[in-house]
Amino acid sequence: MSVVPPQTDRPVRVAIVDDDKMIHSLLEQLLLAGGFDVVGHAYDGDQVPELISAHRPDVVLMDLRMERVDGIAATRALRSRPNPPGVIALTSFDSQASILDAVDAGAGGFLAKDAGPAEIFAAIRSVANGDAMLSPRATRVVMDQRALSQGDQRSRAAAAILATLTERERDVVALVVSGRSNQEIADELFIGQATVKTHVKGAMEKFGVTNRVSLAVAVSHAQAL
């Protein structure tokens, strides 16, 4: 496999943090062949501050599972420093929790240890330039979590609106959600259809929707909390 050196004015300076010396050796050989500058090594997370101060790398390849201080804690501490290097979480255990923890801690990349040279090189270049680089699986996990978070935000907003409805409006929209017609709602609540329509219209205005289906969806979001 041919190796393409990084397209920068100087080699990207990389530090490796991993508790496996064989991983250090393999990564160093790979990165040197790719035109990168391997400037330092650490074998546990508690050695990271000294490593960064001594060598000032552009990018740190950070193992997530280490004995004394794990890569998540080390990354979080590192990213809190002034002008920190980029961090790529490099692990053989890419669970959803570890991906989200690494991204939350400030890692700009997440790669499995069995990633190929091209993928590793691209991640290092990307993170060195201040961009993010995640594996396809990590990207899917982060996007799914973001969609879930946005759903939670919609639910909270809808719940806040639901709390502003009058008691009778809440009674009416609860029956709208259950699929009842205006006549059925009127019969169950012993009110006229015109009154039902008034309450439905008032609830739709408060939720900012224009039809009964959208009203039912909004109320369902509110009730999901």
mmCIF file of C-alpha atoms in Angstrom:
data_model
loop_
_atom_site.group_PDB
_atom_site.id
_atom_site.type_symbol
_atom_site.label_atom_id
_atom_site.label_comp_id
_atom_site.label_asym_id
_atom_site.label_seq_id
_atom_site.Cartn_x
_atom_site.Cartn_y
_atom_site.Cartn_z
ATOM 1 C CA MET A 1 0.000 0.000 0.000
ATOM 2 C CA SER A 2 1.418 3.385 -0.978
ATOM 3 C CA VAL A 3 1.634 6.038 1.725
ATOM 4 C CA VAL A 4 0.729 9.660 0.978
ATOM 5 C CA PRO A 5 2.425 12.191 3.261
ATOM 6 C CA PRO A 6 0.297 14.858 4.915
ATOM 7 C CA GLN A 7 -0.179 18.023 2.865
ATOM 8 C CA THR A 8 1.118 20.600 5.357
ATOM 9 C CA ASP A 9 4.046 23.034 5.538
ATOM 10 C CA ARG A 10 5.597 20.845 8.219
ATOM 11 C CA PRO A 11 4.858 17.323 9.397
ATOM 12 C CA VAL A 12 1.917 17.038 11.776
ATOM 13 C CA ARG A 13 3.276 16.407 15.268
ATOM 14 C CA VAL A 14 1.594 13.368 16.833
ATOM 15 C CA ALA A 15 1.781 11.969 20.363
ATOM 16 C CA ILE A 16 0.621 8.451 21.212
ATOM 17 C CA VAL A 17 -1.060 7.584 24.522
ATOM 18 C CA ASP A 18 -1.707 3.871 24.991
ATOM 19 C CA ASP A 19 -0.886 1.290 27.647
ATOM 20 C CA ASP A 20 0.222 -1.243 25.022
ATOM 21 C CA LYS A 21 3.845 -0.852 23.937
ATOM 22 C CA MET A 22 3.252 -2.910 20.816
ATOM 23 C CA ILE A 23 0.534 -0.454 19.743
ATOM 24 C CA HIS A 24 3.027 2.383 20.235
ATOM 25 C CA SER A 25 5.578 0.639 18.044
ATOM 26 C CA LEU A 26 3.132 -0.225 15.274
ATOM 27 C CA LEU A 27 1.578 3.227 15.214
ATOM 28 C CA GLU A 28 4.935 4.967 15.242
ATOM 29 C CA GLN A 29 6.183 2.923 12.283
ATOM 30 C CA LEU A 30 2.961 3.596 10.400
ATOM 31 C CA LEU A 31 2.961 7.331 11.088
ATOM 32 C CA LEU A 32 6.634 7.835 10.273
ATOM 33 C CA ALA A 33 6.132 6.023 6.981
ATOM 34 C CA GLY A 34 3.192 8.349 6.324
ATOM 35 C CA GLY A 35 5.288 11.458 6.807
ATOM 36 C CA PHE A 36 4.081 12.377 10.297
ATOM 37 C CA ASP A 37 6.347 13.376 13.180
ATOM 38 C CA VAL A 38 5.864 11.191 16.271
ATOM 39 C CA VAL A 39 7.011 13.490 19.071
ATOM 40 C CA GLY A 40 6.220 11.576 22.245
ATOM 41 C CA HIS A 41 4.680 8.620 24.024
ATOM 42 C CA ALA A 42 2.710 8.086 27.229
ATOM 43 C CA TYR A 43 1.449 4.833 28.689
ATOM 44 C CA ASP A 44 -1.348 6.072 30.960
ATOM 45 C CA GLY A 45 -3.624 9.071 31.193
ATOM 46 C CA ASP A 46 -1.852 10.570 34.184
ATOM 47 C CA GLN A 47 1.259 11.052 32.014
ATOM 48 C CA VAL A 48 -0.561 13.187 29.452
ATOM 49 C CA PRO A 49 -0.013 16.653 31.018
ATOM 50 C CA GLU A 50 3.760 16.150 31.127
ATOM 51 C CA LEU A 51 3.752 14.714 27.599
ATOM 52 C CA ILE A 52 1.910 17.738 26.211
ATOM 53 C CA SER A 53 4.034 20.271 28.060
ATOM 54 C CA ALA A 54 7.259 18.630 26.916
ATOM 55 C CA HIS A 55 6.417 17.966 23.272
ATOM 56 C CA ARG A 56 3.460 20.182 22.255
ATOM 57 C CA PRO A 57 1.954 17.835 19.664
ATOM 58 C CA ASP A 58 -0.674 18.918 17.159
ATOM 59 C CA VAL A 59 -2.679 15.723 17.629
ATOM 60 C CA VAL A 60 -2.846 13.082 20.354
ATOM 61 C CA LEU A 61 -3.900 9.503 19.601
ATOM 62 C CA MET A 62 -5.603 8.594 22.868
ATOM 63 C CA ASP A 63 -6.424 5.089 24.046
ATOM 64 C CA LEU A 64 -9.676 5.103 26.053
ATOM 65 C CA ARG A 65 -8.948 2.148 28.352
ATOM 66 C CA MET A 66 -5.975 2.667 30.658
ATOM 67 C CA GLU A 67 -5.320 1.562 34.194
ATOM 68 C CA ARG A 68 -4.846 4.707 36.282
ATOM 69 C CA VAL A 69 -6.516 7.503 34.303
ATOM 70 C CA ASP A 70 -8.682 6.503 31.371
ATOM 71 C CA GLY A 71 -8.676 8.260 28.031
ATOM 72 C CA ILE A 72 -11.992 10.026 28.631
ATOM 73 C CA ALA A 73 -10.727 11.761 31.780
ATOM 74 C CA ALA A 74 -7.365 12.478 30.159
ATOM 75 C CA THR A 75 -9.054 13.970 27.099
ATOM 76 C CA ARG A 76 -11.362 16.144 29.162
ATOM 77 C CA ALA A 77 -8.445 17.492 31.201
ATOM 78 C CA LEU A 78 -6.335 18.005 28.094
ATOM 79 C CA ARG A 79 -9.041 19.883 26.203
ATOM 80 C CA SER A 80 -9.480 22.267 29.147
ATOM 81 C CA ARG A 81 -5.909 23.557 28.697
ATOM 82 C CA PRO A 82 -5.180 26.740 26.724
ATOM 83 C CA ASN A 83 -4.579 25.987 23.031
ATOM 84 C CA PRO A 84 -4.884 22.205 23.438
ATOM 85 C CA PRO A 85 -3.933 19.740 20.712
ATOM 86 C CA GLY A 86 -6.610 17.821 18.894
ATOM 87 C CA VAL A 87 -7.469 14.399 20.275
ATOM 88 C CA ILE A 88 -8.385 11.246 18.389
ATOM 89 C CA ALA A 89 -9.870 8.520 20.551
ATOM 90 C CA LEU A 90 -8.381 5.233 19.385
ATOM 91 C CA THR A 91 -9.945 2.103 20.822
ATOM 92 C CA SER A 92 -10.776 -1.506 20.126
ATOM 93 C CA PHE A 93 -14.077 -1.193 21.998
ATOM 94 C CA ASP A 94 -16.328 1.227 20.112
ATOM 95 C CA SER A 95 -19.489 0.992 22.218
ATOM 96 C CA GLN A 96 -22.116 3.691 21.904
ATOM 97 C CA ALA A 97 -21.323 4.915 25.412
ATOM 98 C CA SER A 98 -17.585 5.199 24.758
ATOM 99 C CA ILE A 99 -18.174 7.098 21.506
ATOM 100 C CA LEU A 100 -20.504 9.611 23.134
ATOM 101 C CA ASP A 101 -18.238 9.968 26.187
ATOM 102 C CA ALA A 102 -15.211 10.632 23.979
ATOM 103 C CA VAL A 103 -17.015 13.226 21.876
ATOM 104 C CA ASP A 104 -18.444 14.860 25.009
ATOM 105 C CA ALA A 105 -14.944 15.011 26.513
ATOM 106 C CA GLY A 106 -13.736 16.949 23.478
ATOM 107 C CA ALA A 107 -12.241 14.349 21.165
ATOM 108 C CA GLY A 108 -12.215 15.552 17.586
ATOM 109 C CA GLY A 109 -11.986 12.050 16.177
ATOM 110 C CA PHE A 110 -12.875 8.499 17.050
ATOM 111 C CA LEU A 111 -11.297 5.519 15.311
ATOM 112 C CA ALA A 112 -11.194 1.802 15.925
ATOM 113 C CA LYS A 113 -7.712 0.374 16.420
ATOM 114 C CA ASP A 114 -8.149 -1.799 13.376
ATOM 115 C CA ALA A 115 -8.664 1.253 11.138
ATOM 116 C CA GLY A 116 -6.553 1.258 7.985
ATOM 117 C CA PRO A 117 -3.649 3.640 7.327
ATOM 118 C CA ALA A 118 -5.639 5.876 4.983
ATOM 119 C CA GLU A 119 -8.386 6.336 7.576
ATOM 120 C CA ILE A 120 -5.894 7.070 10.368
ATOM 121 C CA PHE A 121 -3.932 9.534 8.222
ATOM 122 C CA ALA A 122 -7.111 11.318 7.134
ATOM 123 C CA ALA A 123 -8.283 11.590 10.736
ATOM 124 C CA ILE A 124 -4.974 13.051 11.913
ATOM 125 C CA ARG A 125 -4.895 15.624 9.109
ATOM 126 C CA SER A 126 -8.501 16.573 9.693
ATOM 127 C CA VAL A 127 -8.150 16.998 13.457
ATOM 128 C CA ALA A 128 -4.861 18.862 13.038
ATOM 129 C CA ASN A 129 -6.770 21.354 10.869
ATOM 130 C CA GLY A 130 -9.360 21.841 13.595
ATOM 131 C CA ASP A 131 -12.025 19.669 11.994
ATOM 132 C CA ALA A 132 -13.738 16.527 13.260
ATOM 133 C CA MET A 133 -13.180 13.027 11.953
ATOM 134 C CA LEU A 134 -15.325 10.135 13.152
ATOM 135 C CA SER A 135 -15.599 6.591 11.918
ATOM 136 C CA PRO A 136 -18.864 5.787 10.087
ATOM 137 C CA ARG A 137 -20.229 3.996 13.163
ATOM 138 C CA ALA A 138 -19.267 6.873 15.473
ATOM 139 C CA THR A 139 -20.911 9.353 13.118
ATOM 140 C CA ARG A 140 -24.157 7.370 13.182
ATOM 141 C CA VAL A 141 -24.132 7.171 16.979
ATOM 142 C CA VAL A 142 -23.547 10.922 17.379
ATOM 143 C CA MET A 143 -26.225 11.799 14.817
ATOM 144 C CA ASP A 144 -28.739 9.466 16.456
ATOM 145 C CA GLN A 145 -28.009 10.992 19.862
ATOM 146 C CA ARG A 146 -28.374 14.501 18.441
ATOM 147 C CA ALA A 147 -31.751 13.592 16.951
ATOM 148 C CA LEU A 148 -32.801 12.131 20.305
ATOM 149 C CA SER A 149 -31.680 15.284 22.119
ATOM 150 C CA GLN A 150 -33.621 17.433 19.692
ATOM 151 C CA GLY A 151 -36.645 15.220 20.326
ATOM 152 C CA ASP A 152 -36.214 15.785 24.071
ATOM 153 C CA GLN A 153 -36.094 19.541 23.456
ATOM 154 C CA ARG A 154 -39.350 19.372 21.479
ATOM 155 C CA SER A 155 -40.942 17.395 24.278
ATOM 156 C CA ARG A 156 -39.886 19.930 26.902
ATOM 157 C CA ALA A 157 -41.176 22.818 24.792
ATOM 158 C CA ALA A 158 -44.472 21.035 24.176
ATOM 159 C CA ALA A 159 -44.838 20.209 27.882
ATOM 160 C CA ALA A 160 -44.380 23.881 28.746
ATOM 161 C CA ILE A 161 -47.160 24.825 26.320
ATOM 162 C CA LEU A 162 -49.425 22.048 27.584
ATOM 163 C CA ALA A 163 -49.136 23.519 31.070
ATOM 164 C CA THR A 164 -50.609 26.807 29.795
ATOM 165 C CA LEU A 165 -53.827 25.202 28.544
ATOM 166 C CA THR A 166 -56.977 25.605 30.531
ATOM 167 C CA GLU A 167 -58.378 22.544 32.251
ATOM 168 C CA ARG A 168 -61.121 22.222 29.650
ATOM 169 C CA GLU A 169 -58.631 22.633 26.771
ATOM 170 C CA ARG A 170 -56.536 19.825 28.258
ATOM 171 C CA ASP A 171 -59.631 17.619 28.490
ATOM 172 C CA VAL A 172 -60.438 18.317 24.851
ATOM 173 C CA VAL A 173 -56.926 17.798 23.450
ATOM 174 C CA ALA A 174 -56.564 14.555 25.408
ATOM 175 C CA LEU A 175 -59.551 13.249 23.499
ATOM 176 C CA VAL A 176 -58.181 14.647 20.233
ATOM 177 C CA VAL A 177 -55.018 12.597 20.840
ATOM 178 C CA SER A 178 -57.168 9.492 21.361
ATOM 179 C CA GLY A 179 -58.710 10.049 17.920
ATOM 180 C CA ARG A 180 -62.179 11.188 18.958
ATOM 181 C CA SER A 181 -64.280 13.332 16.629
ATOM 182 C CA ASN A 182 -65.705 16.687 17.677
ATOM 183 C CA GLN A 183 -69.105 15.082 18.196
ATOM 184 C CA GLU A 184 -67.663 12.299 20.332
ATOM 185 C CA ILE A 185 -65.729 14.812 22.412
ATOM 186 C CA ALA A 186 -68.856 16.937 22.829
ATOM 187 C CA ASP A 187 -70.911 13.933 23.927
ATOM 188 C CA GLU A 188 -68.268 12.753 26.420
ATOM 189 C CA LEU A 189 -67.703 16.179 27.991
ATOM 190 C CA PHE A 190 -71.369 17.258 27.785
ATOM 191 C CA ILE A 191 -70.571 20.380 25.796
ATOM 192 C CA GLY A 192 -71.585 21.605 22.362
ATOM 193 C CA GLN A 193 -69.570 20.968 19.201
ATOM 194 C CA ALA A 194 -69.000 24.708 18.804
ATOM 195 C CA THR A 195 -67.377 24.760 22.229
ATOM 196 C CA VAL A 196 -65.190 21.807 21.282
ATOM 197 C CA LYS A 197 -64.078 23.621 18.127
ATOM 198 C CA THR A 198 -63.283 26.723 20.169
ATOM 199 C CA HIS A 199 -61.116 24.752 22.590
ATOM 200 C CA VAL A 200 -59.357 22.890 19.758
ATOM 201 C CA LYS A 201 -58.667 26.161 17.950
ATOM 202 C CA GLY A 202 -57.317 27.744 21.126
ATOM 203 C CA ALA A 203 -55.008 24.782 21.762
ATOM 204 C CA MET A 204 -53.739 24.793 18.167
ATOM 205 C CA GLU A 205 -52.924 28.512 18.431
ATOM 206 C CA LYS A 206 -50.947 27.940 21.638
ATOM 207 C CA PHE A 207 -48.996 25.052 20.117
ATOM 208 C CA GLY A 208 -48.474 26.939 16.856
ATOM 209 C CA VAL A 209 -50.045 24.222 14.691
ATOM 210 C CA THR A 210 -52.757 24.354 12.063
ATOM 211 C CA ASN A 211 -54.453 20.956 12.125
ATOM 212 C CA ARG A 212 -55.628 18.266 14.518
ATOM 213 C CA VAL A 213 -52.916 15.785 13.534
ATOM 214 C CA SER A 214 -50.144 18.268 14.340
ATOM 215 C CA LEU A 215 -51.924 19.103 17.604
ATOM 216 C CA ALA A 216 -52.067 15.427 18.537
ATOM 217 C CA VAL A 217 -48.349 14.992 17.755
ATOM 218 C CA ALA A 218 -47.411 18.061 19.810
ATOM 219 C CA VAL A 219 -49.477 16.884 22.794
ATOM 220 C CA SER A 220 -47.962 13.398 22.473
ATOM 221 C CA HIS A 221 -44.461 14.940 22.670
ATOM 222 C CA ALA A 222 -45.506 16.787 25.818
ATOM 223 C CA GLN A 223 -46.908 13.643 27.398
ATOM 224 C CA ALA A 224 -43.699 11.701 26.602
ATOM 225 C CA LEU A 225 -41.832 13.433 29.400
#
